[in-house]
Coordinates of C-alpha atoms in Angstrom, one line a residue:
M1 CA 0.0 0.0 0.0
D2 CA 1.5 3.4 -1.0
Q3 CA 1.0 6.2 1.3
T4 CA -2.0 8.2 0.2
R5 CA -3.8 11.4 1.9
I6 CA -7.4 10.6 2.3
A7 CA -9.8 13.6 1.9
P8 CA -11.8 14.4 4.7
P9 CA -15.5 14.3 5.0
S10 CA -17.4 17.2 2.9
P11 CA -16.4 20.7 4.5
D12 CA -19.6 22.0 2.6
V13 CA -21.9 19.4 4.1
A14 CA -20.1 19.8 7.7
A15 CA -20.9 23.6 7.6
R16 CA -24.5 23.0 6.3
A17 CA -24.9 20.5 9.4
R18 CA -23.5 22.6 11.7
E19 CA -25.7 25.7 10.5
R20 CA -28.9 23.3 11.1
L21 CA -27.4 22.1 14.4
A22 CA -27.2 25.7 15.5
G23 CA -30.8 26.6 14.3
L24 CA -32.5 23.8 16.3
A25 CA -35.0 24.6 18.9
T26 CA -32.3 23.9 21.7
P27 CA -30.0 26.4 23.5
A28 CA -26.9 27.0 21.7
G29 CA -24.3 23.9 22.5
A30 CA -26.9 22.0 24.7
L31 CA -26.7 19.0 22.8
G32 CA -22.9 18.4 23.2
R33 CA -21.3 15.6 21.7
I34 CA -24.7 14.3 20.4
G35 CA -24.9 17.3 18.2
E36 CA -21.5 17.1 17.0
L37 CA -21.8 13.4 16.1
G38 CA -24.9 14.2 14.1
A39 CA -23.0 17.0 12.2
W40 CA -20.1 14.6 11.6
L41 CA -22.2 11.9 10.3
A42 CA -24.0 14.2 7.9
A43 CA -20.8 15.2 6.5
V44 CA -19.8 11.6 6.1
Q45 CA -23.0 10.5 4.4
G46 CA -22.8 13.7 2.3
E47 CA -26.5 14.9 3.3
V48 CA -28.2 16.9 6.0
P49 CA -30.0 15.6 7.8
P50 CA -28.0 12.4 7.9
R51 CA -29.8 9.0 7.2
P52 CA -30.7 6.5 10.0
L53 CA -28.0 3.9 10.5
T54 CA -29.8 0.9 9.6
D55 CA -26.8 -1.2 8.4
V56 CA -23.9 -1.3 10.8
R57 CA -21.4 -4.1 10.7
L58 CA -18.6 -5.3 13.3
V59 CA -15.8 -7.5 12.1
V60 CA -13.8 -9.3 15.0
L61 CA -10.5 -10.1 13.8
A62 CA -8.9 -13.1 15.7
G63 CA -5.3 -14.1 16.2
D64 CA -2.8 -15.7 18.5
H65 CA 0.5 -13.9 19.5
G66 CA 3.7 -15.7 20.4
V67 CA 4.3 -13.2 23.6
A68 CA 1.4 -15.1 25.1
A69 CA 3.7 -18.0 26.2
H70 CA 5.9 -15.7 28.0
G71 CA 3.8 -14.7 31.0
V72 CA 2.1 -11.3 29.8
S73 CA -1.3 -12.4 30.0
A74 CA -3.6 -13.7 33.0
Y75 CA -5.4 -16.0 30.6
P76 CA -3.8 -19.2 28.5
A77 CA -3.9 -19.0 24.4
A78 CA -6.5 -21.7 24.3
V79 CA -8.9 -19.2 25.4
T80 CA -8.6 -17.2 21.8
E81 CA -10.2 -20.5 20.1
A82 CA -12.6 -20.9 22.9
M83 CA -13.9 -17.5 22.4
V84 CA -14.0 -17.4 18.5
R85 CA -16.4 -20.5 18.9
T86 CA -18.5 -18.3 21.6
I87 CA -18.8 -15.6 19.0
V88 CA -19.9 -17.9 16.4
A89 CA -22.3 -19.6 18.8
G90 CA -23.6 -15.9 19.6
R91 CA -22.8 -16.0 23.2
A92 CA -19.9 -13.5 23.8
G93 CA -20.0 -10.4 25.6
V94 CA -20.1 -8.6 22.1
S95 CA -22.8 -10.8 20.8
A96 CA -25.5 -9.7 23.4
L97 CA -24.6 -5.9 23.0
A98 CA -24.6 -6.4 19.0
R99 CA -28.1 -7.9 19.2
E100 CA -29.4 -5.3 21.5
H101 CA -28.1 -2.4 19.1
G102 CA -28.8 -4.1 15.8
V103 CA -24.9 -5.0 14.8
A104 CA -24.2 -7.6 12.1
V105 CA -21.1 -9.3 13.9
T106 CA -18.6 -11.4 11.8
V107 CA -15.8 -13.3 13.3
L108 CA -12.7 -13.9 11.1
D109 CA -9.7 -16.5 11.8
I110 CA -6.9 -14.6 10.9
A111 CA -4.2 -16.1 12.6
V112 CA -5.6 -18.4 15.6
D113 CA -3.1 -21.2 16.5
A114 CA -5.7 -23.9 16.1
D115 CA -7.8 -25.9 13.8
L116 CA -10.9 -24.5 13.3
S117 CA -12.1 -26.1 10.0
D118 CA -15.4 -27.2 11.7
L119 CA -16.8 -23.9 12.0
P120 CA -18.5 -22.3 9.0
A121 CA -16.1 -22.0 6.1
E122 CA -16.3 -18.1 6.1
V123 CA -14.4 -18.0 9.6
G124 CA -11.3 -19.4 8.2
A125 CA -11.5 -18.5 4.7
R126 CA -9.1 -15.6 5.3
K127 CA -6.5 -17.2 7.5
V128 CA -3.1 -15.9 6.8
R129 CA -1.3 -18.2 9.5
R130 CA -1.2 -19.8 12.9
G131 CA 0.0 -17.6 15.7
S132 CA 2.6 -15.0 15.5
G133 CA 6.2 -15.0 16.5
P134 CA 7.2 -13.7 20.2
I135 CA 8.2 -10.1 19.3
H136 CA 10.6 -9.7 21.8
L137 CA 12.7 -12.4 20.2
T138 CA 11.8 -12.6 16.7
D139 CA 9.5 -11.0 14.0
A140 CA 5.6 -11.6 14.2
L141 CA 5.5 -11.9 10.4
T142 CA 7.2 -12.1 7.2
R143 CA 7.0 -9.1 5.2
A144 CA 4.9 -11.1 2.7
E145 CA 2.5 -12.1 5.5
A146 CA 2.2 -8.4 6.4
E147 CA 1.4 -7.4 3.1
R148 CA -0.9 -10.3 2.5
S149 CA -2.8 -9.3 6.1
L150 CA -3.2 -5.7 4.9
T151 CA -4.5 -7.0 1.6
V152 CA -7.0 -8.9 3.2
G153 CA -8.2 -6.2 5.6
A154 CA -8.7 -4.0 2.6
E155 CA -10.6 -6.6 0.8
V156 CA -12.9 -7.2 4.0
A157 CA -13.8 -3.7 4.1
R158 CA -14.5 -3.2 0.6
E159 CA -16.8 -6.1 0.5
L160 CA -18.8 -5.0 3.3
A161 CA -19.0 -1.3 1.9
D162 CA -20.1 -2.8 -1.5
D163 CA -22.8 -4.8 0.5
G164 CA -24.3 -1.7 1.8
A165 CA -22.6 -1.0 5.3
Q166 CA -23.1 2.3 6.3
L167 CA -20.8 2.1 9.5
L168 CA -18.0 -0.3 10.3
M169 CA -16.3 -1.4 13.5
T170 CA -13.3 -3.5 14.1
G171 CA -13.0 -5.7 17.1
D172 CA -10.2 -7.9 18.4
L173 CA -9.9 -11.3 19.9
G174 CA -6.4 -13.0 20.7
I175 CA -4.6 -13.7 24.2
G176 CA -1.8 -11.6 24.5
N177 CA -2.6 -9.0 22.0
T178 CA -2.2 -5.9 24.3
T179 CA 1.7 -6.3 24.1
P180 CA 2.1 -6.0 20.3
A181 CA -0.4 -3.3 20.3
A182 CA 1.4 -1.5 23.0
A183 CA 4.7 -2.0 21.3
L184 CA 3.0 -0.5 17.8
V185 CA 1.9 2.5 19.8
A186 CA 5.5 3.0 21.2
A187 CA 7.3 2.4 18.1
V188 CA 5.2 5.0 16.1
L189 CA 5.2 7.6 19.1
G190 CA 8.5 7.2 20.2
L191 CA 7.6 6.0 23.8
P192 CA 9.4 3.9 26.1
A193 CA 7.6 0.6 27.4
D194 CA 7.0 1.8 30.8
E195 CA 4.4 4.5 29.2
V196 CA 2.6 2.1 27.1
T197 CA 2.4 -1.4 29.2
G198 CA -1.0 -2.0 30.8
R199 CA -2.5 -4.8 32.6
G200 CA -4.6 -6.3 29.7
T201 CA -6.6 -9.1 31.0
G202 CA -5.7 -8.2 34.4
I203 CA -2.3 -9.4 35.2
D204 CA -0.7 -8.8 38.9
D205 CA 2.7 -6.5 39.1
D206 CA 4.9 -9.5 38.6
G207 CA 3.1 -9.9 35.2
W208 CA 3.1 -6.3 34.4
T209 CA 7.1 -6.4 34.8
R210 CA 7.5 -9.3 32.4
K211 CA 4.9 -7.6 29.9
R212 CA 7.1 -4.4 30.3
D213 CA 10.2 -6.2 29.6
V214 CA 9.0 -8.0 26.6
V215 CA 7.7 -4.6 25.1
A216 CA 11.2 -3.1 25.9
A217 CA 13.0 -5.9 24.3
A218 CA 10.9 -5.8 21.3
L219 CA 11.4 -2.2 20.8
A220 CA 15.2 -2.6 21.2
R221 CA 15.2 -5.4 18.7
T222 CA 13.4 -3.4 16.3
A223 CA 14.7 0.2 16.9
A224 CA 16.1 0.7 13.0
R225 CA 13.1 -0.8 11.4
T226 CA 9.9 1.2 12.6
S227 CA 9.8 4.1 9.9
D228 CA 8.3 1.6 7.3
P229 CA 4.6 0.9 8.4
V230 CA 4.8 -2.4 6.6
E231 CA 8.0 -3.3 8.3
L232 CA 6.7 -2.3 11.4
L233 CA 3.7 -4.4 11.2
A234 CA 5.9 -7.2 10.3
A235 CA 8.2 -6.9 13.1
L236 CA 6.0 -6.0 16.0
G237 CA 2.5 -6.5 15.0
S238 CA 0.6 -9.8 14.1
A239 CA -1.6 -10.9 11.2
D240 CA -4.9 -9.8 13.0
L241 CA -3.4 -6.4 13.7
A242 CA -2.1 -5.9 10.2
V243 CA -5.8 -7.0 8.7
T244 CA -7.0 -4.4 11.0
V245 CA -4.9 -1.7 9.5
G246 CA -5.7 -2.6 6.0
F247 CA -9.3 -2.7 6.8
L248 CA -9.1 1.2 8.3
V249 CA -7.2 2.4 5.2
E250 CA -9.7 0.8 2.9
A251 CA -12.7 2.2 4.5
S252 CA -11.5 5.7 5.0
T253 CA -10.2 5.6 1.4
M254 CA -14.0 4.6 0.4
G255 CA -15.6 7.4 2.6
V256 CA -17.0 4.7 5.1
P257 CA -16.9 5.8 8.6
V258 CA -15.3 3.3 11.3
V259 CA -16.1 3.4 15.1
L260 CA -12.8 2.3 16.7
D261 CA -12.9 0.1 19.8
G262 CA -10.2 -0.4 22.4
L263 CA -6.4 -0.5 22.4
M264 CA -6.1 -2.8 19.3
S265 CA -8.1 -0.9 17.0
V266 CA -6.7 2.4 18.1
A267 CA -3.2 1.0 17.9
C268 CA -3.7 -0.2 14.3
A269 CA -5.2 3.2 13.6
V270 CA -2.1 5.1 14.6
V271 CA -0.3 2.7 11.9
A272 CA -3.1 3.3 9.4
K273 CA -2.8 7.1 9.9
A274 CA 1.0 6.8 9.1
M275 CA 0.2 4.8 5.8
A276 CA -2.8 7.1 4.9
P277 CA -2.6 10.5 6.4
G278 CA -5.7 12.2 7.0
A279 CA -7.6 8.9 7.5
A280 CA -8.4 9.8 11.2
A281 CA -11.2 12.1 9.7
W282 CA -13.4 9.0 9.0
W283 CA -12.9 7.6 12.4
V284 CA -14.5 7.9 15.7
A285 CA -13.2 6.5 19.0
G286 CA -15.9 4.1 20.8
H287 CA -14.6 4.2 24.3
R288 CA -11.8 4.9 26.5
S289 CA -9.9 1.7 27.3
T290 CA -8.0 1.2 30.7
E291 CA -4.7 0.5 28.7
P292 CA -2.4 3.3 28.7
A293 CA -1.2 3.0 25.4
Q294 CA -4.8 3.6 24.0
A295 CA -4.5 7.2 25.5
H296 CA -1.4 8.0 23.9
A297 CA -2.7 6.5 20.6
L298 CA -6.1 8.5 20.9
K299 CA -4.2 12.0 21.6
S300 CA -2.0 11.4 18.6
L301 CA -5.1 10.7 16.5
G302 CA -7.0 14.0 17.8
L303 CA -9.8 11.7 18.9
E304 CA -11.7 11.9 22.3
P305 CA -13.9 8.6 23.0
L306 CA -17.7 8.8 23.1
L307 CA -17.8 6.5 26.4
D308 CA -15.5 6.3 29.4
V309 CA -16.9 3.4 31.5
G310 CA -14.0 1.3 32.4
M311 CA -14.5 -1.3 29.6
R312 CA -11.5 -3.5 28.6
L313 CA -13.3 -6.5 27.1
G314 CA -12.2 -6.1 23.4
E315 CA -14.3 -7.9 20.8
G316 CA -15.7 -4.6 19.5
S317 CA -17.9 -4.3 22.5
G318 CA -16.8 -0.5 23.3
A319 CA -17.6 0.3 19.7
V320 CA -21.1 -1.4 19.7
A321 CA -21.7 0.1 23.2
A322 CA -21.3 3.7 21.6
L323 CA -23.9 3.2 18.7
P324 CA -26.7 4.5 20.3
M325 CA -24.8 8.0 20.9
L326 CA -24.2 8.2 17.1
R327 CA -28.0 7.3 16.4
S328 CA -28.8 9.9 18.8
G329 CA -26.9 12.5 17.0
I330 CA -28.7 11.7 13.7
A331 CA -32.1 11.5 15.5
V332 CA -31.7 15.3 16.6
L333 CA -30.6 16.5 13.4
R334 CA -33.6 14.8 11.9
D335 CA -36.2 15.4 14.1
V336 CA -35.6 18.4 16.3
A337 CA -37.6 21.4 15.1
L338 CA -35.8 24.6 13.8
L339 CA -36.3 27.6 16.0
S340 CA -37.4 29.6 13.0
E341 CA -40.3 26.8 12.6
I342 CA -41.8 27.4 15.9
L343 CA -41.2 31.1 16.7
P344 CA -44.0 33.3 15.5
S345 CA -43.1 35.2 12.3

């Protein structure tokens, strides 16, 4: 993927949407972020007022991570396979939220270190490899695998957009994945391991120290290779994270908005922004994760999360939970009377 500057949502439509927002029969600024979201979605869709969001798609990208065998997580890697099966069965945390809010969920086995061939064929149709290398010892992927992963992500986003998706979301699934995500954020933003390492699934102090040391070793090992985003994903990422990057770049290229979830999607967004400057104008941050690397990444993207409720589940759950705020933004721009309509002439 060559670096391409992405044009923002229509400035003219955005101005018209803000004008309508200012003219509503509400005190100036009283709708806060809700009104701002409505105006953003109008610009994204190219019309005022914006259309209701009736076709929202979440793609959960699953993969295993070599660092999981090195004490960086509170759970064993086998949980990744189990959770893919749970999402397929519709019984995961994100499944319940998605049903409540009318979001179609797809889970894809990108790099799970297990045989999932008994699941529906579409789950494993995009698989790149089984697992990834432990990034403090070796590269996560070959460059060819990183490039293939980017292509897969672009294909998935394009297919969903062509099928009518109005709004996309990315979710993650993979034990140990906050470690490479933190390393990616540190490498792009030039931060030390101490500032990006969080507690992931709930590790204790010794586990945090091990995780911090893994991130520090990975950054030291790859220090001279992080200026090229593809090389960065091969060295410090994973196939599922690289697919997410390709997905985000393609969605913004096509002018389809994306709700980001927690650390993984936001870390990938930092890399996607490096590949496609301007792409962040097409994204909104669903929620504030408890992971410190996410806060650094959000600041660099200029995004303020819609929710701050202590979530750290992953799976796209924070993005789905934020959807009612976006729908509310559309509702007020569509259905609230203009002050000029209710005042006597």
